[in-house]
Amino acid sequence: MRFRCLLYVAALCLLLCCACQDESKKIRLFEDFYYGMSYQDVLDACDATECADRMDSLCRRNPIIFFREIWYQRFNFRRNRLISIDIINLTPAKVAPIINGWLDSGRRFVPVLLSSGGKQLDVFAAMKQAGKEGARRAIWDFYRATSQDLNTDYLYLDLQNREDCLDSMNSYTAILRYGPRDLVGVEQITTDTMCTLTFTAPIAEWQDKGIPQ
């Protein structure tokens, strides 16, 4: 009997350890929502419904508060798994300075990629090759080359508490191949009518492409 009890305790401890390990592997995108979360789990976690303009996305019925401003929230899925979360504000002139200050302050967020009009600039590679001033010139040249395009997509990586984890890498491509899987990205698009922040797991998504699920 005592032996059986010991086996039961050992099995319970093993299950708890596995649960802790699974929890630690979750890539938290925004609040309590994580990369790979199922469609049903998102539905169970918040009051959301199918988006009117996107059949494969869920939209939260009520807005959320972020930096004391009102944002609408959208959950984007692939193969029934959450891959990104959009939060959208309809007063860009008001919130853009706040968001810019948040993303550009300190070493937590590192800009790595600019996209516009089908073109891309590897900002991280430009910084590695030419320093901050060289990167600024490269960004300015990119702006001029894509000046006819209305939207520019900025991608930042969140390096909170591990600011040195990319020191050995020299490009965004290298980050995708060798960077920590659980790094979270923040994409920013600001137009005349809205500011959109998209929380992603770019390395995990790049690794998972083509894997049957």
CSV table of C-alpha atoms in Angstrom, one decimal:
chain,number,residue,atom,x,y,z
A,1,MET,CA,0.0,0.0,0.0
A,2,ARG,CA,2.8,2.4,0.9
A,3,PHE,CA,4.6,1.6,-2.3
A,4,ARG,CA,1.4,2.4,-4.3
A,5,CYS,CA,1.1,5.7,-2.5
A,6,LEU,CA,4.7,6.6,-3.3
A,7,LEU,CA,4.1,5.7,-7.0
A,8,TYR,CA,0.9,7.9,-7.0
A,9,VAL,CA,2.9,10.8,-5.5
A,10,ALA,CA,5.7,10.4,-8.0
A,11,ALA,CA,3.2,10.3,-10.9
A,12,LEU,CA,1.5,13.4,-9.6
A,13,CYS,CA,4.8,15.3,-9.2
A,14,LEU,CA,5.7,14.3,-12.8
A,15,LEU,CA,2.4,15.6,-14.1
A,16,LEU,CA,2.8,18.9,-12.2
A,17,CYS,CA,6.4,19.2,-13.6
A,18,CYS,CA,5.1,18.6,-17.1
A,19,ALA,CA,2.4,21.2,-16.6
A,20,CYS,CA,5.0,23.7,-15.5
A,21,GLN,CA,7.2,23.0,-18.4
A,22,ASP,CA,4.3,23.3,-20.9
A,23,GLU,CA,3.3,26.6,-19.2
A,24,SER,CA,6.9,27.9,-19.5
A,25,LYS,CA,7.0,27.2,-23.2
A,26,LYS,CA,4.0,29.3,-24.0
A,27,ILE,CA,4.7,32.5,-25.9
A,28,ARG,CA,2.6,35.2,-24.4
A,29,LEU,CA,1.6,37.6,-27.1
A,30,PHE,CA,-0.6,40.1,-25.2
A,31,GLU,CA,-2.2,39.9,-21.8
A,32,ASP,CA,-3.2,36.2,-21.2
A,33,PHE,CA,-3.3,35.2,-24.9
A,34,TYR,CA,-0.5,33.1,-26.3
A,35,TYR,CA,0.8,32.0,-29.6
A,36,GLY,CA,-0.8,28.7,-30.8
A,37,MET,CA,-3.9,29.1,-28.5
A,38,SER,CA,-6.9,27.4,-30.0
A,39,TYR,CA,-9.8,29.2,-31.5
A,40,GLN,CA,-12.1,27.8,-28.9
A,41,ASP,CA,-9.8,28.7,-26.0
A,42,VAL,CA,-9.8,32.3,-27.2
A,43,LEU,CA,-13.6,32.2,-27.4
A,44,ASP,CA,-13.8,30.8,-23.8
A,45,ALA,CA,-11.3,33.4,-22.5
A,46,CYS,CA,-13.1,36.6,-23.7
A,47,ASP,CA,-16.3,37.9,-25.2
A,48,ALA,CA,-15.5,37.7,-28.9
A,49,THR,CA,-17.3,36.9,-32.1
A,50,GLU,CA,-16.3,36.2,-35.7
A,51,CYS,CA,-15.1,39.4,-37.4
A,52,ALA,CA,-17.4,40.9,-40.1
A,53,ASP,CA,-14.5,41.5,-42.5
A,54,ARG,CA,-12.3,38.4,-41.7
A,55,MET,CA,-13.8,34.9,-41.5
A,56,ASP,CA,-10.6,33.5,-39.9
A,57,SER,CA,-10.4,36.1,-37.1
A,58,LEU,CA,-12.2,36.8,-33.9
A,59,CYS,CA,-13.1,40.4,-32.8
A,60,ARG,CA,-13.7,41.3,-29.2
A,61,ARG,CA,-17.1,42.8,-28.7
A,62,ASN,CA,-16.0,45.5,-26.2
A,63,PRO,CA,-12.8,47.6,-26.6
A,64,ILE,CA,-9.9,47.3,-24.2
A,65,ILE,CA,-7.8,50.0,-22.5
A,66,PHE,CA,-4.1,50.3,-23.4
A,67,PHE,CA,-2.1,53.3,-22.2
A,68,ARG,CA,-5.4,54.7,-21.0
A,69,GLU,CA,-6.8,54.8,-24.5
A,70,ILE,CA,-9.5,52.8,-26.1
A,71,TRP,CA,-8.4,50.0,-28.5
A,72,TYR,CA,-10.4,47.4,-30.5
A,73,GLN,CA,-8.9,43.9,-30.4
A,74,ARG,CA,-8.7,41.3,-33.2
A,75,PHE,CA,-7.4,37.7,-32.9
A,76,ASN,CA,-5.9,36.2,-36.1
A,77,PHE,CA,-5.6,32.4,-36.6
A,78,ARG,CA,-4.0,29.9,-38.9
A,79,ARG,CA,-5.2,26.3,-38.9
A,80,ASN,CA,-7.3,27.1,-35.8
A,81,ARG,CA,-4.2,28.4,-33.9
A,82,LEU,CA,-3.7,31.9,-32.7
A,83,ILE,CA,-0.7,33.6,-34.6
A,84,SER,CA,-1.2,37.3,-33.8
A,85,ILE,CA,-3.3,39.8,-32.0
A,86,ASP,CA,-4.2,43.3,-33.4
A,87,ILE,CA,-5.2,46.2,-31.2
A,88,ILE,CA,-6.6,49.2,-33.2
A,89,ASN,CA,-7.1,52.8,-32.1
A,90,LEU,CA,-9.1,55.3,-34.1
A,91,THR,CA,-7.4,58.4,-32.9
A,92,PRO,CA,-3.9,58.0,-34.4
A,93,ALA,CA,-2.8,61.6,-33.9
A,94,LYS,CA,-3.3,61.3,-30.2
A,95,VAL,CA,-1.9,57.8,-29.6
A,96,ALA,CA,1.0,57.7,-32.1
A,97,PRO,CA,3.3,59.9,-29.9
A,98,ILE,CA,2.6,57.7,-26.9
A,99,ILE,CA,3.3,54.5,-28.8
A,100,ASN,CA,6.4,55.9,-30.5
A,101,GLY,CA,7.8,56.9,-27.1
A,102,TRP,CA,7.0,53.4,-25.7
A,103,LEU,CA,8.7,51.6,-28.6
A,104,ASP,CA,11.7,53.9,-28.9
A,105,SER,CA,12.6,54.3,-25.3
A,106,GLY,CA,15.4,52.3,-23.7
A,107,ARG,CA,16.8,49.0,-24.9
A,108,ARG,CA,13.6,46.8,-24.5
A,109,PHE,CA,12.4,47.2,-28.1
A,110,VAL,CA,14.7,46.8,-31.0
A,111,PRO,CA,13.6,47.9,-34.5
A,112,VAL,CA,14.5,45.1,-37.0
A,113,LEU,CA,12.4,45.5,-40.2
A,114,LEU,CA,10.6,48.1,-42.2
A,115,SER,CA,8.1,47.1,-44.9
A,116,SER,CA,6.2,49.2,-47.4
A,117,GLY,CA,4.9,48.7,-50.9
A,118,GLY,CA,6.3,45.2,-51.2
A,119,LYS,CA,9.8,46.3,-50.2
A,120,GLN,CA,11.7,45.7,-47.0
A,121,LEU,CA,14.6,47.2,-45.2
A,122,ASP,CA,16.5,45.1,-42.7
A,123,VAL,CA,17.0,47.7,-40.1
A,124,PHE,CA,18.9,45.4,-37.7
A,125,ALA,CA,21.5,44.6,-40.5
A,126,ALA,CA,21.8,48.3,-41.2
A,127,MET,CA,22.5,49.0,-37.5
A,128,LYS,CA,25.1,46.2,-37.3
A,129,GLN,CA,26.9,47.3,-40.5
A,130,ALA,CA,26.8,51.1,-40.2
A,131,GLY,CA,25.7,51.9,-36.6
A,132,LYS,CA,22.7,54.0,-35.6
A,133,GLU,CA,23.6,57.0,-37.9
A,134,GLY,CA,24.0,54.7,-40.8
A,135,ALA,CA,20.7,53.0,-40.0
A,136,ARG,CA,19.0,56.4,-39.9
A,137,ARG,CA,20.3,57.2,-43.3
A,138,ALA,CA,19.1,53.8,-44.6
A,139,ILE,CA,15.7,54.4,-43.2
A,140,TRP,CA,15.5,57.9,-44.7
A,141,ASP,CA,16.5,56.4,-48.1
A,142,PHE,CA,13.8,53.7,-47.7
A,143,TYR,CA,11.2,56.4,-46.9
A,144,ARG,CA,12.1,58.3,-50.1
A,145,ALA,CA,12.0,55.1,-52.2
A,146,THR,CA,8.6,54.2,-50.9
A,147,SER,CA,7.1,57.7,-50.5
A,148,GLN,CA,4.2,56.8,-52.8
A,149,ASP,CA,3.0,54.1,-50.5
A,150,LEU,CA,0.5,55.0,-47.8
A,151,ASN,CA,1.5,52.5,-45.1
A,152,THR,CA,4.8,51.6,-43.5
A,153,ASP,CA,5.0,48.6,-41.2
A,154,TYR,CA,7.6,48.8,-38.4
A,155,LEU,CA,8.6,45.6,-36.7
A,156,TYR,CA,10.2,45.7,-33.2
A,157,LEU,CA,11.3,42.8,-31.1
A,158,ASP,CA,10.7,42.8,-27.4
A,159,LEU,CA,14.0,42.0,-25.6
A,160,GLN,CA,12.8,42.7,-22.0
A,161,ASN,CA,15.2,41.2,-19.5
A,162,ARG,CA,17.5,39.8,-22.2
A,163,GLU,CA,18.8,42.8,-24.1
A,164,ASP,CA,22.0,41.0,-25.2
A,165,CYS,CA,20.4,37.9,-26.7
A,166,LEU,CA,20.9,39.1,-30.3
A,167,ASP,CA,24.5,40.3,-29.9
A,168,SER,CA,25.9,37.5,-32.0
A,169,MET,CA,23.5,38.1,-34.9
A,170,ASN,CA,23.9,40.5,-37.8
A,171,SER,CA,20.6,40.5,-39.7
A,172,TYR,CA,16.9,39.9,-39.3
A,173,THR,CA,17.3,36.7,-41.3
A,174,ALA,CA,19.9,35.5,-38.8
A,175,ILE,CA,17.4,36.3,-36.0
A,176,LEU,CA,14.7,34.2,-37.6
A,177,ARG,CA,17.1,31.3,-37.9
A,178,TYR,CA,19.0,31.4,-34.7
A,179,GLY,CA,17.1,33.8,-32.3
A,180,PRO,CA,15.1,32.6,-29.3
A,181,ARG,CA,11.8,31.0,-30.4
A,182,ASP,CA,9.8,32.9,-27.8
A,183,LEU,CA,10.7,36.4,-28.8
A,184,VAL,CA,7.6,38.5,-29.3
A,185,GLY,CA,7.4,41.1,-32.1
A,186,VAL,CA,5.3,44.3,-32.2
A,187,GLU,CA,4.3,45.6,-35.6
A,188,GLN,CA,3.2,49.2,-35.8
A,189,ILE,CA,1.2,50.7,-38.7
A,190,THR,CA,-0.1,54.3,-38.3
A,191,THR,CA,-2.4,55.9,-41.0
A,192,ASP,CA,-4.5,59.1,-41.0
A,193,THR,CA,-7.4,57.1,-39.6
A,194,MET,CA,-6.0,54.4,-37.2
A,195,CYS,CA,-3.0,53.1,-35.3
A,196,THR,CA,-2.6,49.3,-35.4
A,197,LEU,CA,-0.3,47.3,-33.1
A,198,THR,CA,0.1,43.6,-34.0
A,199,PHE,CA,1.7,41.3,-31.4
A,200,THR,CA,3.3,38.3,-33.1
A,201,ALA,CA,5.8,35.5,-32.5
A,202,PRO,CA,7.8,36.0,-35.7
A,203,ILE,CA,10.5,33.4,-35.0
A,204,ALA,CA,8.1,30.7,-33.9
A,205,GLU,CA,5.8,31.4,-36.9
A,206,TRP,CA,8.8,31.2,-39.3
A,207,GLN,CA,9.9,27.9,-37.7
A,208,ASP,CA,6.3,26.5,-37.9
A,209,LYS,CA,5.6,27.4,-41.5
A,210,GLY,CA,5.0,24.3,-43.5
A,211,ILE,CA,4.6,22.0,-40.5
A,212,PRO,CA,1.3,20.1,-40.6
A,213,GLN,CA,-0.9,20.9,-37.7
